[in-house]
Each structure stands twice: as structure tokens, then as C-alpha cells.
JSON list of N, CA and C in Angstrom, two decimals:
[
{"chain": "K", "resi": 1, "resn": "MET", "atom": "N", "xyz": [-113.83, 153.84, 235.87]},
{"chain": "K", "resi": 1, "resn": "MET", "atom": "CA", "xyz": [-115.08, 153.19, 236.19]},
{"chain": "K", "resi": 1, "resn": "MET", "atom": "C", "xyz": [-115.01, 152.49, 237.58]},
{"chain": "K", "resi": 2, "resn": "GLN", "atom": "N", "xyz": [-116.02, 152.53, 238.31]},
{"chain": "K", "resi": 2, "resn": "GLN", "atom": "CA", "xyz": [-116.01, 151.83, 239.63]},
{"chain": "K", "resi": 2, "resn": "GLN", "atom": "C", "xyz": [-116.01, 150.38, 239.45]},
{"chain": "K", "resi": 3, "resn": "THR", "atom": "N", "xyz": [-115.53, 149.73, 240.41]},
{"chain": "K", "resi": 3, "resn": "THR", "atom": "CA", "xyz": [-115.42, 148.19, 240.28]},
{"chain": "K", "resi": 3, "resn": "THR", "atom": "C", "xyz": [-116.79, 147.58, 240.25]},
{"chain": "K", "resi": 4, "resn": "THR", "atom": "N", "xyz": [-117.77, 148.05, 240.97]},
{"chain": "K", "resi": 4, "resn": "THR", "atom": "CA", "xyz": [-119.03, 147.47, 240.97]},
{"chain": "K", "resi": 4, "resn": "THR", "atom": "C", "xyz": [-119.72, 147.60, 239.55]},
{"chain": "K", "resi": 5, "resn": "LYS", "atom": "N", "xyz": [-119.54, 148.81, 238.99]},
{"chain": "K", "resi": 5, "resn": "LYS", "atom": "CA", "xyz": [-120.14, 149.09, 237.69]},
{"chain": "K", "resi": 5, "resn": "LYS", "atom": "C", "xyz": [-119.50, 148.22, 236.65]},
{"chain": "K", "resi": 6, "resn": "PHE", "atom": "N", "xyz": [-118.07, 148.11, 236.74]},
{"chain": "K", "resi": 6, "resn": "PHE", "atom": "CA", "xyz": [-117.37, 147.21, 235.88]},
{"chain": "K", "resi": 6, "resn": "PHE", "atom": "C", "xyz": [-117.93, 145.69, 235.96]},
{"chain": "K", "resi": 7, "resn": "GLN", "atom": "N", "xyz": [-118.11, 145.22, 237.21]},
{"chain": "K", "resi": 7, "resn": "GLN", "atom": "CA", "xyz": [-118.55, 143.90, 237.32]},
{"chain": "K", "resi": 7, "resn": "GLN", "atom": "C", "xyz": [-119.89, 143.69, 236.83]},
{"chain": "K", "resi": 8, "resn": "LYS", "atom": "N", "xyz": [-120.82, 144.57, 237.12]},
{"chain": "K", "resi": 8, "resn": "LYS", "atom": "CA", "xyz": [-122.24, 144.45, 236.66]},
{"chain": "K", "resi": 8, "resn": "LYS", "atom": "C", "xyz": [-122.22, 144.46, 235.16]},
{"chain": "K", "resi": 9, "resn": "ARG", "atom": "N", "xyz": [-121.39, 145.28, 234.55]},
{"chain": "K", "resi": 9, "resn": "ARG", "atom": "CA", "xyz": [-121.50, 145.55, 233.13]},
{"chain": "K", "resi": 9, "resn": "ARG", "atom": "C", "xyz": [-120.87, 144.37, 232.30]},
{"chain": "K", "resi": 10, "resn": "LEU", "atom": "N", "xyz": [-119.84, 143.77, 232.84]},
{"chain": "K", "resi": 10, "resn": "LEU", "atom": "CA", "xyz": [-119.03, 142.69, 232.02]},
{"chain": "K", "resi": 10, "resn": "LEU", "atom": "C", "xyz": [-119.30, 141.29, 232.54]},
{"chain": "K", "resi": 11, "resn": "PHE", "atom": "N", "xyz": [-119.74, 141.12, 233.73]},
{"chain": "K", "resi": 11, "resn": "PHE", "atom": "CA", "xyz": [-119.74, 139.75, 234.25]},
{"chain": "K", "resi": 11, "resn": "PHE", "atom": "C", "xyz": [-121.22, 139.43, 234.48]},
{"chain": "K", "resi": 12, "resn": "GLY", "atom": "N", "xyz": [-121.68, 138.42, 233.68]},
{"chain": "K", "resi": 12, "resn": "GLY", "atom": "CA", "xyz": [-123.09, 137.93, 233.81]},
{"chain": "K", "resi": 12, "resn": "GLY", "atom": "C", "xyz": [-123.14, 136.53, 234.17]},
{"chain": "K", "resi": 13, "resn": "THR", "atom": "N", "xyz": [-124.36, 135.91, 234.10]},
{"chain": "K", "resi": 13, "resn": "THR", "atom": "CA", "xyz": [-124.54, 134.53, 234.39]},
{"chain": "K", "resi": 13, "resn": "THR", "atom": "C", "xyz": [-123.80, 133.61, 233.42]},
{"chain": "K", "resi": 14, "resn": "ASN", "atom": "N", "xyz": [-123.55, 134.10, 232.24]},
{"chain": "K", "resi": 14, "resn": "ASN", "atom": "CA", "xyz": [-122.89, 133.29, 231.22]},
{"chain": "K", "resi": 14, "resn": "ASN", "atom": "C", "xyz": [-121.44, 133.65, 231.02]},
{"chain": "K", "resi": 15, "resn": "GLY", "atom": "N", "xyz": [-120.80, 134.27, 232.01]},
{"chain": "K", "resi": 15, "resn": "GLY", "atom": "CA", "xyz": [-119.42, 134.63, 231.88]},
{"chain": "K", "resi": 15, "resn": "GLY", "atom": "C", "xyz": [-119.25, 136.10, 231.57]},
{"chain": "K", "resi": 16, "resn": "VAL", "atom": "N", "xyz": [-118.11, 136.39, 230.99]},
{"chain": "K", "resi": 16, "resn": "VAL", "atom": "CA", "xyz": [-117.83, 137.77, 230.68]},
{"chain": "K", "resi": 16, "resn": "VAL", "atom": "C", "xyz": [-118.50, 138.22, 229.35]},
{"chain": "K", "resi": 17, "resn": "ARG", "atom": "N", "xyz": [-119.15, 139.23, 229.34]},
{"chain": "K", "resi": 17, "resn": "ARG", "atom": "CA", "xyz": [-119.92, 139.74, 228.24]},
{"chain": "K", "resi": 17, "resn": "ARG", "atom": "C", "xyz": [-119.46, 141.12, 227.81]},
{"chain": "K", "resi": 18, "resn": "GLY", "atom": "N", "xyz": [-119.57, 141.46, 226.57]},
{"chain": "K", "resi": 18, "resn": "GLY", "atom": "CA", "xyz": [-119.17, 142.83, 226.11]},
{"chain": "K", "resi": 18, "resn": "GLY", "atom": "C", "xyz": [-118.88, 142.89, 224.60]},
{"chain": "K", "resi": 19, "resn": "VAL", "atom": "N", "xyz": [-118.63, 144.01, 224.11]},
{"chain": "K", "resi": 19, "resn": "VAL", "atom": "CA", "xyz": [-118.24, 144.18, 222.73]},
{"chain": "K", "resi": 19, "resn": "VAL", "atom": "C", "xyz": [-116.75, 144.20, 222.59]},
{"chain": "K", "resi": 20, "resn": "VAL", "atom": "N", "xyz": [-116.30, 143.18, 221.75]},
{"chain": "K", "resi": 20, "resn": "VAL", "atom": "CA", "xyz": [-114.86, 143.04, 221.59]},
{"chain": "K", "resi": 20, "resn": "VAL", "atom": "C", "xyz": [-114.29, 144.37, 220.95]},
{"chain": "K", "resi": 21, "resn": "GLY", "atom": "N", "xyz": [-113.18, 144.79, 221.52]},
{"chain": "K", "resi": 21, "resn": "GLY", "atom": "CA", "xyz": [-112.52, 145.95, 221.03]},
{"chain": "K", "resi": 21, "resn": "GLY", "atom": "C", "xyz": [-113.00, 147.26, 221.73]},
{"chain": "K", "resi": 22, "resn": "LYS", "atom": "N", "xyz": [-114.08, 147.17, 222.40]},
{"chain": "K", "resi": 22, "resn": "LYS", "atom": "CA", "xyz": [-114.64, 148.27, 223.16]},
{"chain": "K", "resi": 22, "resn": "LYS", "atom": "C", "xyz": [-114.58, 147.83, 224.69]},
{"chain": "K", "resi": 23, "resn": "ASP", "atom": "N", "xyz": [-115.41, 146.85, 225.06]},
{"chain": "K", "resi": 23, "resn": "ASP", "atom": "CA", "xyz": [-115.49, 146.46, 226.44]},
{"chain": "K", "resi": 23, "resn": "ASP", "atom": "C", "xyz": [-114.47, 145.38, 226.71]},
{"chain": "K", "resi": 24, "resn": "LEU", "atom": "N", "xyz": [-114.33, 144.48, 225.76]},
{"chain": "K", "resi": 24, "resn": "LEU", "atom": "CA", "xyz": [-113.43, 143.31, 225.88]},
{"chain": "K", "resi": 24, "resn": "LEU", "atom": "C", "xyz": [-112.18, 143.51, 225.01]},
{"chain": "K", "resi": 25, "resn": "THR", "atom": "N", "xyz": [-111.07, 143.65, 225.58]},
{"chain": "K", "resi": 25, "resn": "THR", "atom": "CA", "xyz": [-109.85, 143.84, 224.82]},
{"chain": "K", "resi": 25, "resn": "THR", "atom": "C", "xyz": [-108.87, 142.69, 225.23]},
{"chain": "K", "resi": 26, "resn": "PRO", "atom": "N", "xyz": [-107.95, 142.38, 224.41]},
{"chain": "K", "resi": 26, "resn": "PRO", "atom": "CA", "xyz": [-106.94, 141.34, 224.84]},
{"chain": "K", "resi": 26, "resn": "PRO", "atom": "C", "xyz": [-106.34, 141.58, 226.17]},
{"chain": "K", "resi": 27, "resn": "GLY", "atom": "N", "xyz": [-106.03, 142.93, 226.46]},
{"chain": "K", "resi": 27, "resn": "GLY", "atom": "CA", "xyz": [-105.42, 143.29, 227.77]},
{"chain": "K", "resi": 27, "resn": "GLY", "atom": "C", "xyz": [-106.39, 142.94, 228.92]},
{"chain": "K", "resi": 28, "resn": "LEU", "atom": "N", "xyz": [-107.60, 143.18, 228.74]},
{"chain": "K", "resi": 28, "resn": "LEU", "atom": "CA", "xyz": [-108.61, 142.91, 229.81]},
{"chain": "K", "resi": 28, "resn": "LEU", "atom": "C", "xyz": [-108.70, 141.40, 229.96]},
{"chain": "K", "resi": 29, "resn": "VAL", "atom": "N", "xyz": [-108.77, 140.67, 228.90]},
{"chain": "K", "resi": 29, "resn": "VAL", "atom": "CA", "xyz": [-108.97, 139.25, 228.94]},
{"chain": "K", "resi": 29, "resn": "VAL", "atom": "C", "xyz": [-107.62, 138.58, 229.63]},
{"chain": "K", "resi": 30, "resn": "LEU", "atom": "N", "xyz": [-106.50, 139.14, 229.34]},
{"chain": "K", "resi": 30, "resn": "LEU", "atom": "CA", "xyz": [-105.27, 138.71, 229.95]},
{"chain": "K", "resi": 30, "resn": "LEU", "atom": "C", "xyz": [-105.26, 138.83, 231.43]},
{"chain": "K", "resi": 31, "resn": "THR", "atom": "N", "xyz": [-105.78, 139.98, 231.79]},
{"chain": "K", "resi": 31, "resn": "THR", "atom": "CA", "xyz": [-105.91, 140.29, 233.30]},
{"chain": "K", "resi": 31, "resn": "THR", "atom": "C", "xyz": [-106.84, 139.38, 233.97]},
{"chain": "K", "resi": 32, "resn": "ILE", "atom": "N", "xyz": [-108.02, 139.09, 233.36]},
{"chain": "K", "resi": 32, "resn": "ILE", "atom": "CA", "xyz": [-109.06, 138.20, 233.89]},
{"chain": "K", "resi": 32, "resn": "ILE", "atom": "C", "xyz": [-108.65, 136.81, 233.95]},
{"chain": "K", "resi": 33, "resn": "GLU", "atom": "N", "xyz": [-108.01, 136.40, 232.85]},
{"chain": "K", "resi": 33, "resn": "GLU", "atom": "CA", "xyz": [-107.66, 134.90, 232.62]},
{"chain": "K", "resi": 33, "resn": "GLU", "atom": "C", "xyz": [-106.31, 134.55, 233.23]},
{"chain": "K", "resi": 34, "resn": "LYS", "atom": "N", "xyz": [-105.50, 135.58, 233.61]},
{"chain": "K", "resi": 34, "resn": "LYS", "atom": "CA", "xyz": [-104.21, 135.16, 234.15]},
{"chain": "K", "resi": 34, "resn": "LYS", "atom": "C", "xyz": [-104.43, 134.42, 235.42]},
{"chain": "K", "resi": 35, "resn": "PRO", "atom": "N", "xyz": [-103.91, 133.19, 235.50]},
{"chain": "K", "resi": 35, "resn": "PRO", "atom": "CA", "xyz": [-104.15, 132.43, 236.71]},
{"chain": "K", "resi": 35, "resn": "PRO", "atom": "C", "xyz": [-103.25, 132.88, 237.92]},
{"chain": "K", "resi": 36, "resn": "GLY", "atom": "N", "xyz": [-103.71, 132.41, 239.07]},
{"chain": "K", "resi": 36, "resn": "GLY", "atom": "CA", "xyz": [-102.90, 132.69, 240.30]},
{"chain": "K", "resi": 36, "resn": "GLY", "atom": "C", "xyz": [-101.66, 131.96, 240.24]},
{"chain": "K", "resi": 37, "resn": "ASP", "atom": "N", "xyz": [-100.87, 132.18, 241.31]},
{"chain": "K", "resi": 37, "resn": "ASP", "atom": "CA", "xyz": [-99.56, 131.58, 241.42]},
{"chain": "K", "resi": 37, "resn": "ASP", "atom": "C", "xyz": [-99.68, 130.05, 241.60]},
{"chain": "K", "resi": 38, "resn": "ASP", "atom": "N", "xyz": [-100.81, 129.56, 242.06]},
{"chain": "K", "resi": 38, "resn": "ASP", "atom": "CA", "xyz": [-101.00, 128.14, 242.23]},
{"chain": "K", "resi": 38, "resn": "ASP", "atom": "C", "xyz": [-101.33, 127.38, 241.00]},
{"chain": "K", "resi": 39, "resn": "ALA", "atom": "N", "xyz": [-101.62, 128.06, 239.87]},
{"chain": "K", "resi": 39, "resn": "ALA", "atom": "CA", "xyz": [-101.99, 127.32, 238.68]},
{"chain": "K", "resi": 39, "resn": "ALA", "atom": "C", "xyz": [-100.84, 126.58, 238.10]},
{"chain": "K", "resi": 40, "resn": "ASN", "atom": "N", "xyz": [-101.01, 125.41, 237.74]},
{"chain": "K", "resi": 40, "resn": "ASN", "atom": "CA", "xyz": [-99.94, 124.68, 237.12]},
{"chain": "K", "resi": 40, "resn": "ASN", "atom": "C", "xyz": [-100.57, 123.51, 236.24]},
{"chain": "K", "resi": 41, "resn": "GLY", "atom": "N", "xyz": [-99.78, 122.74, 235.61]},
{"chain": "K", "resi": 41, "resn": "GLY", "atom": "CA", "xyz": [-100.32, 121.61, 234.85]},
{"chain": "K", "resi": 41, "resn": "GLY", "atom": "C", "xyz": [-100.71, 121.94, 233.45]},
{"chain": "K", "resi": 42, "resn": "THR", "atom": "N", "xyz": [-101.54, 121.14, 232.84]},
{"chain": "K", "resi": 42, "resn": "THR", "atom": "CA", "xyz": [-101.95, 121.32, 231.52]},
{"chain": "K", "resi": 42, "resn": "THR", "atom": "C", "xyz": [-103.41, 121.84, 231.50]},
{"chain": "K", "resi": 43, "resn": "HIS", "atom": "N", "xyz": [-103.63, 122.80, 230.67]},
{"chain": "K", "resi": 43, "resn": "HIS", "atom": "CA", "xyz": [-104.93, 123.46, 230.46]},
{"chain": "K", "resi": 43, "resn": "HIS", "atom": "C", "xyz": [-105.44, 123.30, 229.07]},
{"chain": "K", "resi": 44, "resn": "CYS", "atom": "N", "xyz": [-106.72, 123.00, 228.82]},
{"chain": "K", "resi": 44, "resn": "CYS", "atom": "CA", "xyz": [-107.32, 123.02, 227.56]},
{"chain": "K", "resi": 44, "resn": "CYS", "atom": "C", "xyz": [-108.12, 124.20, 227.40]},
{"chain": "K", "resi": 45, "resn": "VAL", "atom": "N", "xyz": [-107.90, 124.97, 226.40]},
{"chain": "K", "resi": 45, "resn": "VAL", "atom": "CA", "xyz": [-108.55, 126.27, 226.20]},
{"chain": "K", "resi": 45, "resn": "VAL", "atom": "C", "xyz": [-109.46, 126.15, 224.92]},
{"chain": "K", "resi": 46, "resn": "GLY", "atom": "N", "xyz": [-110.71, 126.48, 225.11]},
{"chain": "K", "resi": 46, "resn": "GLY", "atom": "CA", "xyz": [-111.63, 126.46, 223.94]},
{"chain": "K", "resi": 46, "resn": "GLY", "atom": "C", "xyz": [-112.27, 127.83, 223.66]},
{"chain": "K", "resi": 47, "resn": "ARG", "atom": "N", "xyz": [-112.95, 127.84, 222.52]},
{"chain": "K", "resi": 47, "resn": "ARG", "atom": "CA", "xyz": [-113.71, 129.09, 222.19]},
{"chain": "K", "resi": 47, "resn": "ARG", "atom": "C", "xyz": [-114.83, 128.77, 221.27]},
{"chain": "K", "resi": 48, "resn": "ASP", "atom": "N", "xyz": [-115.62, 129.78, 221.03]},
{"chain": "K", "resi": 48, "resn": "ASP", "atom": "CA", "xyz": [-116.71, 129.65, 220.10]},
{"chain": "K", "resi": 48, "resn": "ASP", "atom": "C", "xyz": [-116.26, 129.99, 218.68]},
{"chain": "K", "resi": 49, "resn": "THR", "atom": "N", "xyz": [-117.14, 130.06, 217.69]},
{"chain": "K", "resi": 49, "resn": "THR", "atom": "CA", "xyz": [-116.70, 130.38, 216.33]},
{"chain": "K", "resi": 49, "resn": "THR", "atom": "C", "xyz": [-116.66, 131.89, 215.97]},
{"chain": "K", "resi": 50, "resn": "ARG", "atom": "N", "xyz": [-117.01, 132.75, 216.84]},
{"chain": "K", "resi": 50, "resn": "ARG", "atom": "CA", "xyz": [-116.99, 134.10, 216.47]},
{"chain": "K", "resi": 50, "resn": "ARG", "atom": "C", "xyz": [-115.57, 134.56, 216.15]},
{"chain": "K", "resi": 51, "resn": "THR", "atom": "N", "xyz": [-115.47, 135.45, 215.14]},
{"chain": "K", "resi": 51, "resn": "THR", "atom": "CA", "xyz": [-114.18, 135.90, 214.63]},
{"chain": "K", "resi": 51, "resn": "THR", "atom": "C", "xyz": [-113.29, 136.49, 215.67]},
{"chain": "K", "resi": 52, "resn": "SER", "atom": "N", "xyz": [-113.93, 137.14, 216.68]},
{"chain": "K", "resi": 52, "resn": "SER", "atom": "CA", "xyz": [-113.17, 137.77, 217.78]},
{"chain": "K", "resi": 52, "resn": "SER", "atom": "C", "xyz": [-112.50, 136.75, 218.67]},
{"chain": "K", "resi": 53, "resn": "GLY", "atom": "N", "xyz": [-112.93, 135.52, 218.67]},
{"chain": "K", "resi": 53, "resn": "GLY", "atom": "CA", "xyz": [-112.38, 134.50, 219.58]},
{"chain": "K", "resi": 53, "resn": "GLY", "atom": "C", "xyz": [-110.93, 134.23, 219.39]},
{"chain": "K", "resi": 54, "resn": "GLU", "atom": "N", "xyz": [-110.44, 134.34, 218.09]},
{"chain": "K", "resi": 54, "resn": "GLU", "atom": "CA", "xyz": [-109.00, 134.06, 217.84]},
{"chain": "K", "resi": 54, "resn": "GLU", "atom": "C", "xyz": [-108.16, 135.01, 218.59]},
{"chain": "K", "resi": 55, "resn": "THR", "atom": "N", "xyz": [-108.43, 136.32, 218.66]},
{"chain": "K", "resi": 55, "resn": "THR", "atom": "CA", "xyz": [-107.64, 137.31, 219.38]},
{"chain": "K", "resi": 55, "resn": "THR", "atom": "C", "xyz": [-107.73, 137.05, 220.81]},
{"chain": "K", "resi": 56, "resn": "LEU", "atom": "N", "xyz": [-108.94, 136.75, 221.30]},
{"chain": "K", "resi": 56, "resn": "LEU", "atom": "CA", "xyz": [-109.16, 136.65, 222.81]},
{"chain": "K", "resi": 56, "resn": "LEU", "atom": "C", "xyz": [-108.53, 135.40, 223.37]},
{"chain": "K", "resi": 57, "resn": "ILE", "atom": "N", "xyz": [-108.54, 134.37, 222.59]},
{"chain": "K", "resi": 57, "resn": "ILE", "atom": "CA", "xyz": [-108.01, 133.02, 223.03]},
{"chain": "K", "resi": 57, "resn": "ILE", "atom": "C", "xyz": [-106.46, 133.23, 223.20]},
{"chain": "K", "resi": 58, "resn": "LYS", "atom": "N", "xyz": [-105.81, 134.07, 222.30]},
{"chain": "K", "resi": 58, "resn": "LYS", "atom": "CA", "xyz": [-104.35, 134.20, 222.42]},
{"chain": "K", "resi": 58, "resn": "LYS", "atom": "C", "xyz": [-104.05, 134.94, 223.74]},
{"chain": "K", "resi": 59, "resn": "ALA", "atom": "N", "xyz": [-104.85, 135.84, 224.30]},
{"chain": "K", "resi": 59, "resn": "ALA", "atom": "CA", "xyz": [-104.70, 136.43, 225.54]},
{"chain": "K", "resi": 59, "resn": "ALA", "atom": "C", "xyz": [-104.85, 135.50, 226.67]},
{"chain": "K", "resi": 60, "resn": "VAL", "atom": "N", "xyz": [-105.83, 134.52, 226.59]},
{"chain": "K", "resi": 60, "resn": "VAL", "atom": "CA", "xyz": [-106.04, 133.56, 227.66]},
{"chain": "K", "resi": 60, "resn": "VAL", "atom": "C", "xyz": [-104.82, 132.61, 227.64]},
{"chain": "K", "resi": 61, "resn": "LYS", "atom": "N", "xyz": [-104.36, 132.20, 226.51]},
{"chain": "K", "resi": 61, "resn": "LYS", "atom": "CA", "xyz": [-103.17, 131.32, 226.38]},
{"chain": "K", "resi": 61, "resn": "LYS", "atom": "C", "xyz": [-101.93, 132.00, 226.94]},
{"chain": "K", "resi": 62, "resn": "ALA", "atom": "N", "xyz": [-101.80, 133.32, 226.64]},
{"chain": "K", "resi": 62, "resn": "ALA", "atom": "CA", "xyz": [-100.61, 134.08, 227.24]},
{"chain": "K", "resi": 62, "resn": "ALA", "atom": "C", "xyz": [-100.58, 134.20, 228.68]},
{"chain": "K", "resi": 63, "resn": "GLY", "atom": "N", "xyz": [-101.77, 134.31, 229.31]},
{"chain": "K", "resi": 63, "resn": "GLY", "atom": "CA", "xyz": [-101.85, 134.34, 230.77]},
{"chain": "K", "resi": 63, "resn": "GLY", "atom": "C", "xyz": [-101.40, 132.97, 231.36]},
{"chain": "K", "resi": 64, "resn": "LEU", "atom": "N", "xyz": [-101.87, 131.90, 230.73]},
{"chain": "K", "resi": 64, "resn": "LEU", "atom": "CA", "xyz": [-101.44, 130.65, 231.27]},
{"chain": "K", "resi": 64, "resn": "LEU", "atom": "C", "xyz": [-100.02, 130.29, 231.00]},
{"chain": "K", "resi": 65, "resn": "LEU", "atom": "N", "xyz": [-99.52, 130.61, 229.87]},
{"chain": "K", "resi": 65, "resn": "LEU", "atom": "CA", "xyz": [-98.14, 130.33, 229.53]},
{"chain": "K", "resi": 65, "resn": "LEU", "atom": "C", "xyz": [-97.19, 131.19, 230.40]},
{"chain": "K", "resi": 66, "resn": "SER", "atom": "N", "xyz": [-97.57, 132.37, 230.72]},
{"chain": "K", "resi": 66, "resn": "SER", "atom": "CA", "xyz": [-96.79, 133.18, 231.58]},
{"chain": "K", "resi": 66, "resn": "SER", "atom": "C", "xyz": [-96.56, 132.64, 232.98]},
{"chain": "K", "resi": 67, "resn": "LYS", "atom": "N", "xyz": [-97.36, 131.81, 233.39]},
{"chain": "K", "resi": 67, "resn": "LYS", "atom": "CA", "xyz": [-97.23, 131.10, 234.68]},
{"chain": "K", "resi": 67, "resn": "LYS", "atom": "C", "xyz": [-96.59, 129.79, 234.52]},
{"chain": "K", "resi": 68, "resn": "GLY", "atom": "N", "xyz": [-96.21, 129.38, 233.37]},
{"chain": "K", "resi": 68, "resn": "GLY", "atom": "CA", "xyz": [-95.55, 128.08, 233.18]},
{"chain": "K", "resi": 68, "resn": "GLY", "atom": "C", "xyz": [-96.47, 126.96, 232.94]},
{"chain": "K", "resi": 69, "resn": "CYS", "atom": "N", "xyz": [-97.70, 127.20, 232.62]},
{"chain": "K", "resi": 69, "resn": "CYS", "atom": "CA", "xyz": [-98.65, 126.10, 232.38]},
{"chain": "K", "resi": 69, "resn": "CYS", "atom": "C", "xyz": [-98.47, 125.63, 230.94]},
{"chain": "K", "resi": 70, "resn": "ASP", "atom": "N", "xyz": [-98.89, 124.38, 230.68]},
{"chain": "K", "resi": 70, "resn": "ASP", "atom": "CA", "xyz": [-98.93, 123.81, 229.36]},
{"chain": "K", "resi": 70, "resn": "ASP", "atom": "C", "xyz": [-100.31, 124.13, 228.85]},
{"chain": "K", "resi": 71, "resn": "VAL", "atom": "N", "xyz": [-100.51, 124.53, 227.59]},
{"chain": "K", "resi": 71, "resn": "VAL", "atom": "CA", "xyz": [-101.78, 124.87, 227.02]},
{"chain": "K", "resi": 71, "resn": "VAL", "atom": "C", "xyz": [-101.98, 124.02, 225.77]},
{"chain": "K", "resi": 72, "resn": "VAL", "atom": "N", "xyz": [-103.12, 123.45, 225.67]},
{"chain": "K", "resi": 72, "resn": "VAL", "atom": "CA", "xyz": [-103.53, 122.65, 224.45]},
{"chain": "K", "resi": 72, "resn": "VAL", "atom": "C", "xyz": [-104.75, 123.18, 223.86]}
]
């Protein structure tokens, strides 16, 4: 998929959008949410109540933890 199509399809005004397991996978979320080398300190990560949130938040936390950040 071309980058521009990828961006238009998943990135909207309310953040990343898509069907979990099809468009949004833990691997994709890890790639998107993995902070740059300058990320440090403590990060608070939240989610909504959808059942898919538990899997996706683990990917976000993994990205932060892989850079040595503290996650609450």
C-alpha cells in the first residue's frame, strides 16, 4: 500500500482509525506509538472501554518501555 493511501485511510482528525485485527494490529500500533530516541520520563497511557483497547494499549506500553520510559 502506498504511504499516502495508508495515511488517508488510517489517520483522521480524531487520531488513528480502523478495524482492529484488520487495519489496526498490535504491530502497527507499536510502530506508530514507539517514541523517538529523545522520549524519556514517565508517560500515562489511557484507553477507551472497547474490548480491543486492552490489546492495543499493550503495544503502546511496549513501545514506551522499549525506550526506557516509565509507564503508568
